Tab-separated table of C-alpha atoms and ligand atoms in Angstrom:
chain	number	residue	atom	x	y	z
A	61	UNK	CA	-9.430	27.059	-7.420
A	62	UNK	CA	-8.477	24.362	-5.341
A	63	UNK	CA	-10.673	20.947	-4.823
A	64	UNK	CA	-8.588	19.576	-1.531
A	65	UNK	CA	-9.892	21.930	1.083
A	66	UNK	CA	-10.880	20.036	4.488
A	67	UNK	CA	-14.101	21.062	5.897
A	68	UNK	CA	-13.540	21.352	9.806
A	69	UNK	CA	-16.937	19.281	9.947
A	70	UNK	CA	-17.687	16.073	8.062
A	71	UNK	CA	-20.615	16.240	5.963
A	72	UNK	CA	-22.408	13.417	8.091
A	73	UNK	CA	-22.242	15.289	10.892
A	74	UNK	CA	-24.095	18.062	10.091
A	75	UNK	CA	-27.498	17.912	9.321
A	76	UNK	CA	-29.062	17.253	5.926
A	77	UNK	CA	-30.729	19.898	4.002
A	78	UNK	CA	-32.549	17.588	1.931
A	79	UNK	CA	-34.050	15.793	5.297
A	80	UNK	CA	-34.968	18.823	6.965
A	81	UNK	CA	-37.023	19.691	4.227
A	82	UNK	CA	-38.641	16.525	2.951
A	83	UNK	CA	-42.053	17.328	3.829
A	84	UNK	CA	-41.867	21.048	2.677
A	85	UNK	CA	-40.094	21.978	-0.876
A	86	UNK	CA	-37.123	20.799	-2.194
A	87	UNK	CA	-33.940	23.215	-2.181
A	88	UNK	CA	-31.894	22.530	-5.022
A	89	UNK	CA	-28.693	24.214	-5.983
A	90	UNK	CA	-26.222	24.136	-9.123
A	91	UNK	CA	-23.825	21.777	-10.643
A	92	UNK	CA	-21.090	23.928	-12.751
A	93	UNK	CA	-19.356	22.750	-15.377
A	94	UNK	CA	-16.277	21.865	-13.266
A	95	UNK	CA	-18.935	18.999	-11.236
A	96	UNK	CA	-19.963	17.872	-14.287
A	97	UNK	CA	-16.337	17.063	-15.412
A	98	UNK	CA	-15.705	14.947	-12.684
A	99	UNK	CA	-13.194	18.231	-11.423
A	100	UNK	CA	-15.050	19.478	-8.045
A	101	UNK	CA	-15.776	16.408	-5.724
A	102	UNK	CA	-16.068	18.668	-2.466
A	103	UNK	CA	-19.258	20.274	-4.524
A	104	UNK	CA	-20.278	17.262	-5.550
A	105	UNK	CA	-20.308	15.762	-2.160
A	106	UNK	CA	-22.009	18.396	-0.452
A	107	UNK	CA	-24.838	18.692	-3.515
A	108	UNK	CA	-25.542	14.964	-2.972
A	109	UNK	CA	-25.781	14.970	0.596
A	110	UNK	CA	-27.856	18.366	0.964
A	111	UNK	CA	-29.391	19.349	-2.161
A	112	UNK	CA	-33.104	17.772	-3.149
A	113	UNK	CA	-32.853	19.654	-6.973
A	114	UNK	CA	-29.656	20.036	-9.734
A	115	UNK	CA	-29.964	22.842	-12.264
A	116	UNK	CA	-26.876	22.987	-14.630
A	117	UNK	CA	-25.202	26.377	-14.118
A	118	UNK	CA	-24.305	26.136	-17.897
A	119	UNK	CA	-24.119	22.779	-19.337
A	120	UNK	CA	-27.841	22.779	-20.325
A	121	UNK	CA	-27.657	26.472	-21.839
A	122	UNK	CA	-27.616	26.520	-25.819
A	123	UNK	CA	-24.089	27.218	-26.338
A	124	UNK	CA	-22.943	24.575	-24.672
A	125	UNK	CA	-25.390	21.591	-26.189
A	126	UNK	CA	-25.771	22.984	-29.488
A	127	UNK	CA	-22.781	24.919	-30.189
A	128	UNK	CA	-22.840	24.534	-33.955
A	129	UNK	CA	-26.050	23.584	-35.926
A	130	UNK	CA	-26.995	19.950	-35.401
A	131	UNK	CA	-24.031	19.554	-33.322
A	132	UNK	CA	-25.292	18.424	-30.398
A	133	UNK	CA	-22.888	18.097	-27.058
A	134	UNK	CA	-25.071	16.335	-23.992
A	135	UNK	CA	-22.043	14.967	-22.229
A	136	UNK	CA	-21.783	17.479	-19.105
A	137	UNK	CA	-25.845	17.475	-19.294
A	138	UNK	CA	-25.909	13.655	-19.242
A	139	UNK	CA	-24.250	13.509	-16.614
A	140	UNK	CA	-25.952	16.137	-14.515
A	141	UNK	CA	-29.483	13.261	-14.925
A	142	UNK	CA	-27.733	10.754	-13.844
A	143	UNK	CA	-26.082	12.309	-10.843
A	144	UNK	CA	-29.601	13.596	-9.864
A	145	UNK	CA	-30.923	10.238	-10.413
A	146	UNK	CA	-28.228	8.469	-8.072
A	147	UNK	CA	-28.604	11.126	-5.528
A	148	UNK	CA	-32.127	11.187	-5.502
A	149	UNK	CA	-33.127	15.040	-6.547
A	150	UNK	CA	-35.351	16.694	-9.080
A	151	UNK	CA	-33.245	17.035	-12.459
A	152	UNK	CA	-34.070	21.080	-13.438
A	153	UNK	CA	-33.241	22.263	-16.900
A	154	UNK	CA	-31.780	25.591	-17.533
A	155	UNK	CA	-32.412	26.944	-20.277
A	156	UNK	CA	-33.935	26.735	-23.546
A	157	UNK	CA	-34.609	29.928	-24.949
A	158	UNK	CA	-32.296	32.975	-23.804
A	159	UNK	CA	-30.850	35.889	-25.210
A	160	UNK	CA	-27.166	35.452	-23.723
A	161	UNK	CA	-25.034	31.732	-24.153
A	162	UNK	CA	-26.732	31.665	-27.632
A	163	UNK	CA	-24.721	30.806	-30.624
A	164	UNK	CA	-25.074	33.352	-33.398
A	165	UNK	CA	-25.900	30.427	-36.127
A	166	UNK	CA	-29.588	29.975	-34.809
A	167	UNK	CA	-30.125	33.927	-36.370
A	168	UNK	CA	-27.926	33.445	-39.364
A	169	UNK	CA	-29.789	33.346	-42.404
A	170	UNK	CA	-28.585	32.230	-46.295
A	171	UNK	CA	-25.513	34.516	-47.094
A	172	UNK	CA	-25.367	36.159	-44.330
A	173	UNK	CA	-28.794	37.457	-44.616
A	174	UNK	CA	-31.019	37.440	-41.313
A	175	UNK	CA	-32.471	34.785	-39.994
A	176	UNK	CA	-36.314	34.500	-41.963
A	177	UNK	CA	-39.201	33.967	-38.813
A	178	UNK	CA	-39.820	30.038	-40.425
A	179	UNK	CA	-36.123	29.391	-40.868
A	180	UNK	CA	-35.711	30.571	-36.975
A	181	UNK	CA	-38.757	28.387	-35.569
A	182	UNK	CA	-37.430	25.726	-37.436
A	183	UNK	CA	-34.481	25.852	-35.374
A	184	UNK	CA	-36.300	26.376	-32.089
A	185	UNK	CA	-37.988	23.220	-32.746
A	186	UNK	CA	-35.170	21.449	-33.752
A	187	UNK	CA	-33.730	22.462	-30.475
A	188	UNK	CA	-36.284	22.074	-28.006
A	189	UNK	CA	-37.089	18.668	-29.910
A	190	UNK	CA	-33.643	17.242	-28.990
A	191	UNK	CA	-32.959	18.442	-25.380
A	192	UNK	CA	-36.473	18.617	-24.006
A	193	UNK	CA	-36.877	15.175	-25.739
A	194	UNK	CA	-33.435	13.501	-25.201
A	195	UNK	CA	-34.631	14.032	-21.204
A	196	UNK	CA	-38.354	13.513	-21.668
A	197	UNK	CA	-39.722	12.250	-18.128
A	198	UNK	CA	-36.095	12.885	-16.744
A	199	UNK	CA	-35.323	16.245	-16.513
A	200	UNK	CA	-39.286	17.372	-14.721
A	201	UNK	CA	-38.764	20.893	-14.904
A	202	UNK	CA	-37.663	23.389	-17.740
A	203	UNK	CA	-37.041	26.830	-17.561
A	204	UNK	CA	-38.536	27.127	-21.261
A	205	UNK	CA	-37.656	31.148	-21.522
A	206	UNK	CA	-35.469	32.772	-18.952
A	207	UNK	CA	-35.185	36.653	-19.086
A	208	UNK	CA	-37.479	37.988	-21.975
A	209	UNK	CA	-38.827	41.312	-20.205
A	210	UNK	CA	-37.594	44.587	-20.548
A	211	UNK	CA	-35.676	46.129	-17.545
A	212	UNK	CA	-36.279	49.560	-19.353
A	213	UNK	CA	-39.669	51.251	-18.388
A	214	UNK	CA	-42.376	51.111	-20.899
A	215	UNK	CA	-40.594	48.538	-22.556
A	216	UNK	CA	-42.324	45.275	-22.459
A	217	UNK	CA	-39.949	42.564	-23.917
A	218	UNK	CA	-36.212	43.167	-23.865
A	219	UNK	CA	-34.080	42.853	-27.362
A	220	UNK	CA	-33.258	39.434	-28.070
A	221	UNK	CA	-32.592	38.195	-31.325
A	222	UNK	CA	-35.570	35.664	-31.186
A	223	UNK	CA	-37.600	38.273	-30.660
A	224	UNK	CA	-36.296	40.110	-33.766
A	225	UNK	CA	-36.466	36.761	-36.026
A	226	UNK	CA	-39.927	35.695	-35.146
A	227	UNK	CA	-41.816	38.777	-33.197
A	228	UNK	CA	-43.655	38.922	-29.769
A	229	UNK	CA	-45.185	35.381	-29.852
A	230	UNK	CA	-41.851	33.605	-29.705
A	231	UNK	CA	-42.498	32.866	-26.172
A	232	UNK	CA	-45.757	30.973	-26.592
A	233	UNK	CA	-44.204	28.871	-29.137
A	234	UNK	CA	-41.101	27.594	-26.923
A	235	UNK	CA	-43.935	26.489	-24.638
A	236	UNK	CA	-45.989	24.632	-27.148
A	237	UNK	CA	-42.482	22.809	-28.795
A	238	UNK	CA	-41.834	22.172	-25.120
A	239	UNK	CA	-44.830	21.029	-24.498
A	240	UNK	CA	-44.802	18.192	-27.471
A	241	UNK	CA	-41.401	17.379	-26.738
A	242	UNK	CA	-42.149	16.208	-22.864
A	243	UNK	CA	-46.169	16.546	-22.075
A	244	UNK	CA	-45.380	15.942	-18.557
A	245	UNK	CA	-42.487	18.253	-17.578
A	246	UNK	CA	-43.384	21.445	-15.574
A	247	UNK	CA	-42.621	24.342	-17.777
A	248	UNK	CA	-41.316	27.718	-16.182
A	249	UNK	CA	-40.657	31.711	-17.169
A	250	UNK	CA	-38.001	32.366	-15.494
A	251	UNK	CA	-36.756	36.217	-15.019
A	252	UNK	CA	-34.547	38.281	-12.529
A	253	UNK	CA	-36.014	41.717	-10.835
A	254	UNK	CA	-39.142	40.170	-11.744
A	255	UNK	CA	-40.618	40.605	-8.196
A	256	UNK	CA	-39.922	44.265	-8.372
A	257	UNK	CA	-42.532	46.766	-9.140
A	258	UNK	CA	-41.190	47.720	-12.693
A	259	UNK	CA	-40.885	44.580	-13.771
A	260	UNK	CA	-44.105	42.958	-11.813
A	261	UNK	CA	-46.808	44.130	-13.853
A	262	UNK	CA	-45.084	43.326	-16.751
A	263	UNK	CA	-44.024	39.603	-15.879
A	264	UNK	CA	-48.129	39.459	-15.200
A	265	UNK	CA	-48.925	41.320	-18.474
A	266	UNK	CA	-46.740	38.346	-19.959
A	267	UNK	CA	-47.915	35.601	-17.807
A	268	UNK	CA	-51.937	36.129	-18.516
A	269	UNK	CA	-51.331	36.829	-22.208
A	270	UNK	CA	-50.042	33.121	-21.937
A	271	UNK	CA	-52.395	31.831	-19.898
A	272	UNK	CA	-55.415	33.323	-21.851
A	273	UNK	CA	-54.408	31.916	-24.852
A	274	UNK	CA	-53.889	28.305	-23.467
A	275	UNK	CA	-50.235	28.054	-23.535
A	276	UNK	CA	-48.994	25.093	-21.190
A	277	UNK	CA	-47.175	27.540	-18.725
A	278	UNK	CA	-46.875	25.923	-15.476
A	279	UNK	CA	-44.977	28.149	-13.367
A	280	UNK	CA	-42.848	31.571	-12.760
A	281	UNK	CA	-38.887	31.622	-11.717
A	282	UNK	CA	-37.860	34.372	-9.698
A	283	UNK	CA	-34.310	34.215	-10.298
A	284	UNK	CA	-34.089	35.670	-6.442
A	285	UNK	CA	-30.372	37.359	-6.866
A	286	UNK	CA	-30.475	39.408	-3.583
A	287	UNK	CA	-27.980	41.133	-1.315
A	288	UNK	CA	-27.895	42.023	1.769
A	289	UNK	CA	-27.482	45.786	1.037
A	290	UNK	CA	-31.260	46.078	-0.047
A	291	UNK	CA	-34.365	44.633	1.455
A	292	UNK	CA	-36.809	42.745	-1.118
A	293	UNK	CA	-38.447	40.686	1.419
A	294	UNK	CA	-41.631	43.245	0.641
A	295	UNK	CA	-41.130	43.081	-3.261
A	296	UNK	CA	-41.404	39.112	-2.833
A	297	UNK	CA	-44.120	38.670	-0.769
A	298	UNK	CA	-46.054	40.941	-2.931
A	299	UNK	CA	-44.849	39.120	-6.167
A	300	UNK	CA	-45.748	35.619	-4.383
A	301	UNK	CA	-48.983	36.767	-4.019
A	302	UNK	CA	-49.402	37.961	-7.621
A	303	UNK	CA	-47.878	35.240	-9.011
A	304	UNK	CA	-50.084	32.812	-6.901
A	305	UNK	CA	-53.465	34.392	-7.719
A	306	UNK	CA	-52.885	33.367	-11.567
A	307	UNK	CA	-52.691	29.586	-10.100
A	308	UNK	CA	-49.205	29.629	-11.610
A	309	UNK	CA	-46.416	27.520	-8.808
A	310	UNK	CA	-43.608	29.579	-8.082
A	311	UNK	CA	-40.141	28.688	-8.042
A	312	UNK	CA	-37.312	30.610	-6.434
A	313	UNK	CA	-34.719	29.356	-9.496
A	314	UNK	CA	-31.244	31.050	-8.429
A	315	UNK	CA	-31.348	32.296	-4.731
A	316	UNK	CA	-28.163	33.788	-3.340
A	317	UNK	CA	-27.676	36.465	-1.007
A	318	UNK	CA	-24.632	38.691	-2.291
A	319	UNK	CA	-23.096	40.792	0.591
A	320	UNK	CA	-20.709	43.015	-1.476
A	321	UNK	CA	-20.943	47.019	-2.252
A	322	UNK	CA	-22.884	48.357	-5.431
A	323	UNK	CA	-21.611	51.486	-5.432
A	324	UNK	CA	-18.629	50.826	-7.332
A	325	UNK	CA	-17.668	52.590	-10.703
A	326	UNK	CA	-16.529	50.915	-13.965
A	327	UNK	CA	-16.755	46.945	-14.315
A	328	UNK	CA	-13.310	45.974	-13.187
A	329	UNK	CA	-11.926	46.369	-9.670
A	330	UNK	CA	-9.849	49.194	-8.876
A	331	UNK	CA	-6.478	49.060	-8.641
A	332	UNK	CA	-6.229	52.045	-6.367
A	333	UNK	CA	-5.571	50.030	-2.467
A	334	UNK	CA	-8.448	51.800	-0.765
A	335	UNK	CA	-10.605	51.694	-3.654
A	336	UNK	CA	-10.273	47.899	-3.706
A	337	UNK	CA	-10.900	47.509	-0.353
A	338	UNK	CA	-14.130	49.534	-0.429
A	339	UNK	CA	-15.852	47.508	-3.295
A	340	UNK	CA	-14.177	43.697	-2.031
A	341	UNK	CA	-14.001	43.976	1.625
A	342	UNK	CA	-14.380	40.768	2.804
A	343	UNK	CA	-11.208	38.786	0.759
A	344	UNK	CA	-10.056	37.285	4.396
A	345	UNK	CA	-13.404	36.289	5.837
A	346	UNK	CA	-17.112	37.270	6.282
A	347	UNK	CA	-17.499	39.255	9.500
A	348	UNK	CA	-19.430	37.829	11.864
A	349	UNK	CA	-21.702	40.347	12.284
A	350	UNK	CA	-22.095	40.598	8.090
A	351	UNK	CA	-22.626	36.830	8.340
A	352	UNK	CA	-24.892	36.800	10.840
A	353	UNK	CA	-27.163	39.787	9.244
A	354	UNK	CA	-27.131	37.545	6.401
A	355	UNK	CA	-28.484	34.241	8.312
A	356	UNK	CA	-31.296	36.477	9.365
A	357	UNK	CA	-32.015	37.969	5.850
A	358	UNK	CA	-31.689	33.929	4.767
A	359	UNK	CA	-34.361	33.134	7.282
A	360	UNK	CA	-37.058	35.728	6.287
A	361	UNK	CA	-37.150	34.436	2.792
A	362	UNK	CA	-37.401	31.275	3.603
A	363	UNK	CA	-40.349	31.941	6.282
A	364	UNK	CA	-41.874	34.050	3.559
A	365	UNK	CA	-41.502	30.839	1.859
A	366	UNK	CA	-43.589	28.700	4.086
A	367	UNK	CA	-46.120	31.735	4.646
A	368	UNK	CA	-46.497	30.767	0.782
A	369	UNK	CA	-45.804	27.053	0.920
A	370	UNK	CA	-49.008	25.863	-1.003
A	371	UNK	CA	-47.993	27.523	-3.863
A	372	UNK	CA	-43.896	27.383	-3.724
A	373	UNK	CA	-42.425	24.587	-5.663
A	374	UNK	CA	-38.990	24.439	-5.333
A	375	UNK	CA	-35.960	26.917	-4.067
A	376	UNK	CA	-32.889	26.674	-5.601
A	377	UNK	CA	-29.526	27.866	-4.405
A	378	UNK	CA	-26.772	29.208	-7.611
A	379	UNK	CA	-23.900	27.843	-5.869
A	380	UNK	CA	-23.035	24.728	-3.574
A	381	UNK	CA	-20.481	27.110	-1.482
A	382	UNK	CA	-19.042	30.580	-2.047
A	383	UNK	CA	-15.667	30.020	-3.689
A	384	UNK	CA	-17.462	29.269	-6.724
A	385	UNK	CA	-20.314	31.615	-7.040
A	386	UNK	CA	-20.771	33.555	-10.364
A	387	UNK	CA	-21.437	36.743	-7.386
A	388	UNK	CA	-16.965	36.241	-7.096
A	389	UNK	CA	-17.015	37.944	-11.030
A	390	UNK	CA	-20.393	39.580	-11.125
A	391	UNK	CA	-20.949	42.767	-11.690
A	392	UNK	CA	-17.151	43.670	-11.087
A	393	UNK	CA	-14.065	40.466	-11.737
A	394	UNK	CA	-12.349	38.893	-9.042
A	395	UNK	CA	-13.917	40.031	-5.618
A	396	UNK	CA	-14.961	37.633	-3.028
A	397	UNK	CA	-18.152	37.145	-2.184
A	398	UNK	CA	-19.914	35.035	0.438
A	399	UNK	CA	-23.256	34.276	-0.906
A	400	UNK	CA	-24.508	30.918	0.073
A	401	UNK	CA	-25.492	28.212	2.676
A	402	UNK	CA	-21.813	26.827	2.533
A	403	UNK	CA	-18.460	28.899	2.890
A	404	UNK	CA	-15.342	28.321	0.496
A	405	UNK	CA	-14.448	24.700	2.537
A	406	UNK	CA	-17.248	23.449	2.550
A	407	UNK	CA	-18.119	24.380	5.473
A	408	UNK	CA	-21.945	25.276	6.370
A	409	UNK	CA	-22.708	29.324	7.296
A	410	UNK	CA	-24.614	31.207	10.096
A	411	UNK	CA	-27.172	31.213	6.488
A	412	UNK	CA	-27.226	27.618	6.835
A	413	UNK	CA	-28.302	27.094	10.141
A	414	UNK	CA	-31.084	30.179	9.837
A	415	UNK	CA	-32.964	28.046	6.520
A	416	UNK	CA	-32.405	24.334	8.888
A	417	UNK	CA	-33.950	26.397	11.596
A	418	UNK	CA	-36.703	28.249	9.660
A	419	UNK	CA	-37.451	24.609	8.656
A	420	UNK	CA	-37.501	23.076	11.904
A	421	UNK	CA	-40.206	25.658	13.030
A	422	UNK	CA	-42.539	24.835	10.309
A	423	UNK	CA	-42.258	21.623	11.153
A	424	UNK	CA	-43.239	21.818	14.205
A	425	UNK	CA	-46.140	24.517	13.326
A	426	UNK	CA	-47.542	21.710	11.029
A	427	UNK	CA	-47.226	18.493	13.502
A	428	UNK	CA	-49.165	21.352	15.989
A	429	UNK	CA	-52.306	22.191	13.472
A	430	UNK	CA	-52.303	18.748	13.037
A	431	UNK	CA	-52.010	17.410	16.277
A	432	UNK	CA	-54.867	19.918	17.161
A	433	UNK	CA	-57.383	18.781	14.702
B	574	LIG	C1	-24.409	32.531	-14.993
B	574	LIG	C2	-23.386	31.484	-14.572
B	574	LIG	O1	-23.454	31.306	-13.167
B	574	LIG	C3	-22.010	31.902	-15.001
B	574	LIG	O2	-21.071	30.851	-14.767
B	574	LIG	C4	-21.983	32.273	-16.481
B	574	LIG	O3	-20.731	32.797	-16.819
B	574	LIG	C5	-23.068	33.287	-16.813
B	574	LIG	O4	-24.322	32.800	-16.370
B	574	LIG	N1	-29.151	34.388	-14.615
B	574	LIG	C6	-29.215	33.130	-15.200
B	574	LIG	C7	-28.047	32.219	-15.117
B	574	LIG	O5	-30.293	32.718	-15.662
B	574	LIG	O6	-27.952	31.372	-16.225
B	574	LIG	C8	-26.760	32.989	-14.936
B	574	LIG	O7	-25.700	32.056	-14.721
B	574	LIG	C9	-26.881	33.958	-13.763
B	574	LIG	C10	-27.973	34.977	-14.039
């Protein structure tokens, strides 16, 4: 991908994310590996300017700090601090504990035996211990488990091979290592579909089971990966509310607003011409009319958002701009997807000005209750 695209607008003169929402929550987005190398400064730029949280698309995840065992590799996550530090947003870490980006040593056993339950807590502490630590005070928010429940029905937790090595309670102890290793950082579950009936009652199954027992759980991620071919403004709100009721903040941890078909078949695109045009129709450009319809979908979460602003603690976007959203490989390779606040040159979207705008207004709602009281 190239880095030497010109946006057609400077980024000082449009108007700051990060400032439109300083008295509400802050919107974060994603630094990918490529930022964190020093190989994206168009990302980098706009992420500084408009972005008031950094979550490491992949730099943070286990693979990729603790690829072999005791091998520890915090350059790309270093860096991701101290770029939140000089650009004044909320350092997020992503994650700790997942079933996916995992190397295979932390469930290797001796001779190739399976990991024993000790021998795998052993490692979990080990691992929080040195990334939760190296951070501690730093990094303010974990996502401490992402993606543990089942999508299958009347399955509670999904297969994961820490759930194999040390049974159902290995999510209560990631929170307590967590926990010791930075007392004061906000600890999150973090899930996709989560906000969806199947999955709801589930997530709150898992949540109070947590809670009851005293686990230091401080809030729930809904990963948020919608598209504009399905509404879930209903599922949300009635998650949010959920959610809330358990005094529990809520994060939106990886918004994005996909606007590509799902009705495709197999996982790679088709190389029949019609087919491909039917599953990646938009390689040229986002229609207005799609973009638009997008903007507007943007803006109902977000005013959803304020409707729940007590309890919302951060939204994050995964993606500065379109050209490098995961969405451009996900579920099917090499379409083009327009997904975010920002198109491929930087450039802000019709989605853009719909969050500024849904911001401005509860603004001014505020500065009216309290102008009235
Ligand atoms: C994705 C990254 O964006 C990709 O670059 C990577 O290849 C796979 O992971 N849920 C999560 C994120 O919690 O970590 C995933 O990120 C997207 C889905």
């Amino acid at each position: 991908m190239p880095t030497s695209f010109s946006p057609t607008l400077t980024q000082e003169e449009v108007l700051s994310l990060k400032e439109v929402f300083s008295s509400h929550f802050p919107v974060g987005t994603i630094l990918s590996r490529a930022v964190l190398r020093g190989h994206d400064p168009l990302s980098e730029e706009i992420a500084c300017r408009h972005f008031g949280a950094f979550t490491a698309e992949n730099s943070m995840k286990p693979e990729a700090v603790q690829p072999g065992v005791g091998a520890f590799n915090f350059a790309e996550a270093d860096r991701l601090v101290e770029l939140a530090e000089r650009c004044g947003a909320v350092a997020v870490g992503h994650t700790l504990l997942w079933h996916q980006q995992t190397p295979k040593w932390f469930f290797e056993g001796e001779n190739g035996a399976p990991v024993t339950r000790d021998l795998a807590l052993e490692r979990m502490r080990g691992h929080i211990n040195a990334v939760a630590g190296r951070y501690k005070g730093r990094i303010k928010e974990w996502d401490v488990v992402n993606e543990a429940i089942s999508d299958v029905e009347g399955v509670f937790l999904r297969p994961s091979p820490w759930l194999d090595a040390i049974g159902e309670d290995y999510i209560a102890q990631a929170f307590r290592m967590a926990h010791e290793a930075d007392p004061n950082a906000i600890l999150i579950y973090n899930d996709y579909n989560i906000e969806t009936p199947a999955k709801r009652d589930k997530t709150l199954r898992l949540l109070k089971s947590l809670l009851d027992a005293g686990v230091p759980i401080h809030a729930v991620g809904i990963q948020g990966h919608w598209r504009t071919t399905y509404s879930s403004l209903a599922d949300a709100e009635a998650a949010l509310e959920a959610f809330a009721s358990l005094g529990l903040k809520v994060m939106i941890t990886e918004m994005d607003i996909g606007v590509l078909p799902t009705n495709y078949q197999g996982a790679e695109i088709s190389t029949r011409e019609d087919e491909g045009e039917r599953i990646n129709p938009y390689i040229e450009a986002l229609p207005d009319d799609v973009a638009q319809y997008q903007a507007d979908y943007y803006r109902e979460f977000f005013e959803l958002f304020f409707r729940f602003k007590a309890h919302i603690g951060r939204v994050t976007l995964w993606g500065v701009h379109d050209g490098f959203s995961w969405l451009n490989d996900f579920p099917v390779r090499g379409r083009t997807d327009h997904p975010l606040l920002f198109d491929r040159e930087g450039n802000p979207k019709a989605a853009f000005f719909a969050v500024v705008e849904a911001a401005q207004a509860q603004s001014a709602r505020e500065s009216e209750t309290h102008n009235a009281a």
